[in-house]
Coordinates of C-alpha atoms in Angstrom, one line a residue:
L3 CA 58.0 -24.6 16.4
S4 CA 60.9 -26.7 16.5
V5 CA 63.0 -25.2 13.5
D6 CA 65.6 -27.8 12.3
E7 CA 67.3 -25.2 9.6
G8 CA 66.6 -21.8 8.4
Q9 CA 68.3 -19.2 6.2
L10 CA 67.0 -15.6 6.4
S11 CA 68.3 -12.5 4.8
S12 CA 67.4 -8.8 4.5
F13 CA 66.0 -8.8 8.1
V14 CA 64.2 -5.4 8.9
I15 CA 62.2 -4.5 12.1
L16 CA 60.6 -1.0 11.9
G17 CA 57.8 0.0 14.4
D18 CA 55.4 -3.2 14.6
T19 CA 56.5 -4.4 11.1
T20 CA 58.9 -7.1 10.9
E21 CA 60.0 -8.5 7.4
F22 CA 62.8 -10.7 5.8
N23 CA 63.3 -12.7 2.8
V24 CA 63.3 -16.8 3.4
S25 CA 65.1 -18.8 1.5
T26 CA 65.1 -22.0 3.7
L27 CA 63.0 -22.9 6.6
I28 CA 62.4 -26.5 7.9
A29 CA 60.4 -26.8 10.9
Q30 CA 57.7 -28.6 13.1
D31 CA 55.0 -27.7 15.0
L32 CA 55.3 -29.5 18.5
A33 CA 51.7 -29.3 19.4
T34 CA 50.3 -31.2 16.3
K35 CA 53.6 -32.6 14.8
F36 CA 52.5 -30.9 11.5
K37 CA 55.8 -30.8 9.6
V38 CA 57.1 -27.8 7.3
K39 CA 59.4 -29.1 5.0
Q40 CA 60.4 -26.2 3.2
I41 CA 59.3 -22.7 2.6
S42 CA 60.9 -19.9 0.6
T43 CA 59.4 -16.6 0.4
F44 CA 59.3 -12.8 1.4
F45 CA 57.7 -12.7 4.7
R46 CA 56.1 -9.6 6.3
V47 CA 54.3 -9.5 9.8
C48 CA 52.8 -6.6 11.7
Q49 CA 49.6 -6.3 13.8
K50 CA 47.2 -5.9 11.1
S51 CA 48.5 -8.3 8.4
M52 CA 50.7 -11.2 7.5
E53 CA 52.2 -11.4 4.1
F54 CA 53.8 -14.4 2.0
T55 CA 54.8 -13.0 -1.1
G56 CA 56.6 -15.2 -4.1
L57 CA 55.7 -18.3 -1.6
N58 CA 56.7 -21.7 -2.3
V59 CA 55.6 -24.0 0.8
Q60 CA 55.8 -27.8 1.2
A61 CA 53.9 -28.4 4.4
G62 CA 52.7 -32.0 5.3
E63 CA 52.0 -33.6 1.8
S64 CA 50.4 -30.1 0.3
L65 CA 52.3 -27.6 -2.0
V66 CA 51.2 -23.7 -1.7
S67 CA 52.4 -21.1 -4.3
D68 CA 52.8 -18.2 -4.9
T69 CA 51.0 -15.2 -2.8
V70 CA 49.1 -15.6 0.6
V71 CA 48.2 -12.5 2.8
F72 CA 46.2 -12.9 6.0
T73 CA 44.5 -9.6 7.6
Y74 CA 42.9 -9.3 11.0
D75 CA 42.3 -6.1 13.4
K76 CA 45.1 -7.7 16.0
L77 CA 47.6 -10.4 15.8
V78 CA 45.9 -12.4 18.7
D79 CA 42.9 -12.8 15.9
L80 CA 45.0 -15.6 14.3
N81 CA 44.1 -17.8 17.4
D82 CA 40.3 -17.4 15.8
F83 CA 41.3 -17.9 12.2
V84 CA 37.9 -19.3 10.5
D85 CA 36.0 -16.2 12.2
K86 CA 38.3 -13.5 12.4
V87 CA 41.1 -13.9 9.4
K88 CA 40.5 -12.5 5.9
I89 CA 42.8 -14.2 3.4
H90 CA 43.9 -13.0 -0.1
A91 CA 45.2 -15.5 -1.9
R92 CA 46.8 -16.0 -5.5
L93 CA 47.3 -19.9 -6.0
D94 CA 49.1 -21.3 -8.6
N95 CA 49.4 -25.1 -9.1
T96 CA 48.6 -25.6 -5.6
L97 CA 48.1 -29.2 -4.2
I98 CA 46.1 -29.6 -1.1
Y99 CA 45.6 -32.9 1.3
P100 CA 42.5 -32.7 3.2
R101 CA 44.4 -34.2 6.2
D102 CA 46.8 -31.3 6.3
L103 CA 43.8 -28.6 6.1
G104 CA 42.2 -30.7 8.8
V105 CA 45.2 -29.4 11.1
F106 CA 43.8 -26.0 10.9
I107 CA 40.1 -26.1 10.5
D108 CA 37.4 -29.0 11.6
G109 CA 34.9 -30.6 8.7
V110 CA 37.3 -31.5 6.1
E111 CA 37.6 -35.5 7.1
A112 CA 34.9 -36.2 4.6
I113 CA 37.1 -34.8 1.6
E114 CA 39.0 -38.1 0.6
Q115 CA 41.1 -37.2 -2.3
P116 CA 44.0 -34.4 -2.6
F117 CA 42.9 -31.7 -5.2
H118 CA 45.1 -29.4 -7.0
V119 CA 43.7 -25.8 -7.2
S120 CA 44.6 -22.4 -9.1
G121 CA 43.0 -18.8 -8.9
I122 CA 42.4 -15.8 -6.9
F123 CA 40.9 -16.6 -3.3
N124 CA 39.3 -13.6 -1.1
G125 CA 37.6 -13.7 2.1
G126 CA 37.5 -15.8 5.2
V127 CA 37.4 -19.5 5.5
N128 CA 33.4 -19.0 6.6
N129 CA 32.8 -16.7 3.7
F130 CA 34.9 -16.4 0.3
K131 CA 34.8 -15.9 -3.1
F132 CA 37.1 -17.8 -5.4
S133 CA 37.6 -16.6 -8.9
E134 CA 39.6 -17.4 -12.1
M135 CA 39.0 -20.8 -10.5
S136 CA 40.8 -24.1 -11.7
V137 CA 40.0 -27.2 -9.6
D138 CA 41.0 -30.9 -10.2
I139 CA 40.3 -33.6 -7.8
G140 CA 40.0 -36.9 -8.9
K141 CA 39.0 -37.1 -12.6
T142 CA 36.8 -33.9 -12.0
H143 CA 38.0 -30.5 -13.4
L144 CA 36.1 -27.5 -12.5
L145 CA 36.6 -23.9 -14.3
G146 CA 34.8 -20.9 -13.2
S147 CA 34.2 -19.2 -9.8
M148 CA 32.8 -19.9 -6.4
D149 CA 31.2 -18.1 -3.5
M150 CA 30.8 -20.1 -0.1
D151 CA 29.1 -18.8 3.0
G152 CA 28.9 -20.8 6.0
L153 CA 31.9 -23.3 6.1
P154 CA 33.5 -25.5 7.7
D155 CA 29.9 -27.0 8.2
I156 CA 29.2 -27.8 4.4
T157 CA 25.5 -28.8 5.4
E158 CA 25.2 -25.3 6.4
T159 CA 26.9 -24.0 3.5
F160 CA 25.1 -21.4 1.0
M161 CA 27.0 -22.1 -2.4
N162 CA 27.3 -20.0 -5.7
I163 CA 29.2 -22.2 -8.2
N164 CA 29.5 -21.0 -12.1
L165 CA 31.2 -23.5 -14.1
K166 CA 32.2 -23.5 -17.6
N167 CA 34.1 -26.3 -20.1
S168 CA 34.0 -28.3 -16.8
I169 CA 34.2 -32.2 -16.2
V170 CA 32.4 -33.7 -13.1
D171 CA 32.3 -37.1 -11.8
P172 CA 30.0 -37.4 -9.2
N173 CA 32.1 -39.9 -7.2
D174 CA 34.8 -37.0 -6.8
L175 CA 32.1 -35.0 -4.9
S176 CA 30.7 -37.6 -2.6
F177 CA 31.5 -35.6 0.2
L178 CA 28.8 -33.3 -0.4
F179 CA 25.9 -35.6 -0.4
N180 CA 24.5 -38.4 1.7
E181 CA 24.4 -42.1 0.4
A182 CA 20.8 -42.0 -1.0
T183 CA 21.6 -38.8 -3.0
M184 CA 24.8 -40.2 -4.7
A185 CA 22.8 -43.3 -5.6
R186 CA 20.9 -41.3 -7.9
L187 CA 23.9 -39.2 -9.1
T188 CA 26.2 -42.0 -10.0
P189 CA 24.3 -43.5 -12.9
M190 CA 24.7 -40.3 -14.7
G191 CA 28.6 -41.3 -15.0
M192 CA 31.0 -38.3 -16.2
L193 CA 29.3 -34.9 -17.3
T194 CA 30.4 -32.3 -19.1
M195 CA 29.0 -29.1 -18.0
D196 CA 28.2 -25.2 -18.3
G197 CA 26.0 -23.9 -15.4
Q198 CA 25.3 -22.6 -12.1
F199 CA 24.8 -24.6 -8.6
L200 CA 23.0 -22.2 -6.6
G201 CA 21.8 -22.9 -2.8
Y202 CA 22.5 -25.5 -0.3
T203 CA 23.6 -29.4 -0.6
T204 CA 19.9 -30.2 0.0
D205 CA 18.3 -27.4 -1.4
F206 CA 19.5 -25.7 -4.6
V207 CA 19.0 -24.8 -8.0
A208 CA 21.0 -26.5 -10.8
N209 CA 20.8 -24.0 -14.0
G210 CA 22.8 -25.2 -17.0
R211 CA 23.7 -28.0 -19.7
F212 CA 25.0 -31.4 -18.8
N213 CA 26.2 -33.8 -21.1
G214 CA 26.9 -37.5 -20.5
K215 CA 26.5 -41.2 -21.2
L216 CA 23.0 -41.1 -21.0
G217 CA 22.3 -37.8 -23.0
V218 CA 22.0 -34.2 -22.6
V219 CA 20.1 -32.3 -19.9
D220 CA 19.4 -28.8 -19.8
S221 CA 17.6 -27.7 -16.7
D222 CA 16.7 -24.5 -14.4
I223 CA 15.4 -26.7 -11.6
N224 CA 15.2 -26.5 -7.9
F225 CA 15.6 -29.4 -5.9
K226 CA 14.7 -29.9 -2.2
V227 CA 16.4 -33.2 -1.1
N228 CA 14.7 -34.9 1.5
E229 CA 17.7 -36.3 3.7
K230 CA 15.7 -39.1 5.3
N231 CA 13.7 -40.3 2.2
F232 CA 15.3 -39.1 -0.9
D233 CA 12.4 -40.5 -3.1
R234 CA 10.0 -37.9 -1.5
S235 CA 12.3 -35.0 -2.6
E236 CA 10.7 -32.3 -4.7
Y237 CA 11.7 -30.5 -8.0
S238 CA 10.5 -27.9 -9.9
G239 CA 11.7 -25.8 -12.8
R240 CA 12.6 -26.1 -16.8
L241 CA 13.7 -29.2 -18.1
S242 CA 15.0 -30.3 -21.4
L243 CA 16.2 -33.7 -22.6
T244 CA 17.9 -34.9 -25.7
K245 CA 17.8 -38.3 -26.3
F246 CA 18.2 -39.3 -22.7
D247 CA 18.7 -42.9 -21.9
L248 CA 15.8 -43.1 -19.1
G249 CA 15.6 -46.9 -19.2
R250 CA 19.6 -47.0 -18.2
Y251 CA 19.1 -44.6 -15.4
L252 CA 16.0 -46.4 -14.0
N253 CA 17.7 -49.8 -14.8
D254 CA 14.5 -50.8 -16.5
T255 CA 15.1 -50.7 -20.3
V256 CA 12.0 -53.0 -20.9
T257 CA 9.3 -50.0 -19.6
F258 CA 11.6 -46.8 -20.4
Q259 CA 13.6 -46.0 -23.3
K260 CA 15.3 -43.0 -24.7
I261 CA 13.1 -39.8 -24.3
S262 CA 13.5 -36.0 -25.9
M263 CA 11.2 -33.3 -24.0
D264 CA 11.3 -29.8 -23.2
G265 CA 8.7 -28.1 -20.8
R266 CA 8.3 -27.3 -17.3
V267 CA 8.2 -30.1 -14.4
K268 CA 6.9 -30.1 -10.7
G269 CA 6.8 -33.0 -8.5
S270 CA 8.3 -35.4 -6.1
G271 CA 9.9 -38.9 -5.8

């Protein structure tokens, strides 16, 4: 680290523990040129944990507050952050830019927009639970909880996402799906939703109520997405549509009108 300025107080070393208050710290990582513009926090480090409480950090373009604790078996495990470090964080109005996150982990380049985050994070990068969640990305606003197992490879990640009073713009989540899938989601437009997403990006259950410009969808359906040919994707489960504008969705208002239905569906294409 190249440290341009630092103001520390209450510096204590006891056994393997070092702690101090940071009122100002401006630094740059020489290897990556990643800049820390400002940190204020109470900092403690030992052979089992590294703690930042009362945290306010401006790093790159991102802002993080207010508590982050890393735990590990030994300090050197920080060199294998994804697999060996657990995180407990209480995030409050945190702003993350994906390019900043990319300094630490691979696989986030596909996320093009910054996101605001609040909530309680527990676990590692590759297996975590995020509760009391509030996430804003673009026009999308998500409230609820999220469990993810398998990152940083999103295509191999199992997700359990429970949402309530949420708003989704499919364009904001384009990093999750391929172009063919997005072509089917985009006509839905903005959706308000309460429900659950359970599974992988190519094999998942969508369970809940989705309300948008085309109508209302209530579903408990398993989708198996064929990545090579979306039109051969399979689905099964229960589906209810209320005045759903199928003609606008299929871009064929001559053949198809609005439809209301309730029943079980199974098929492909």
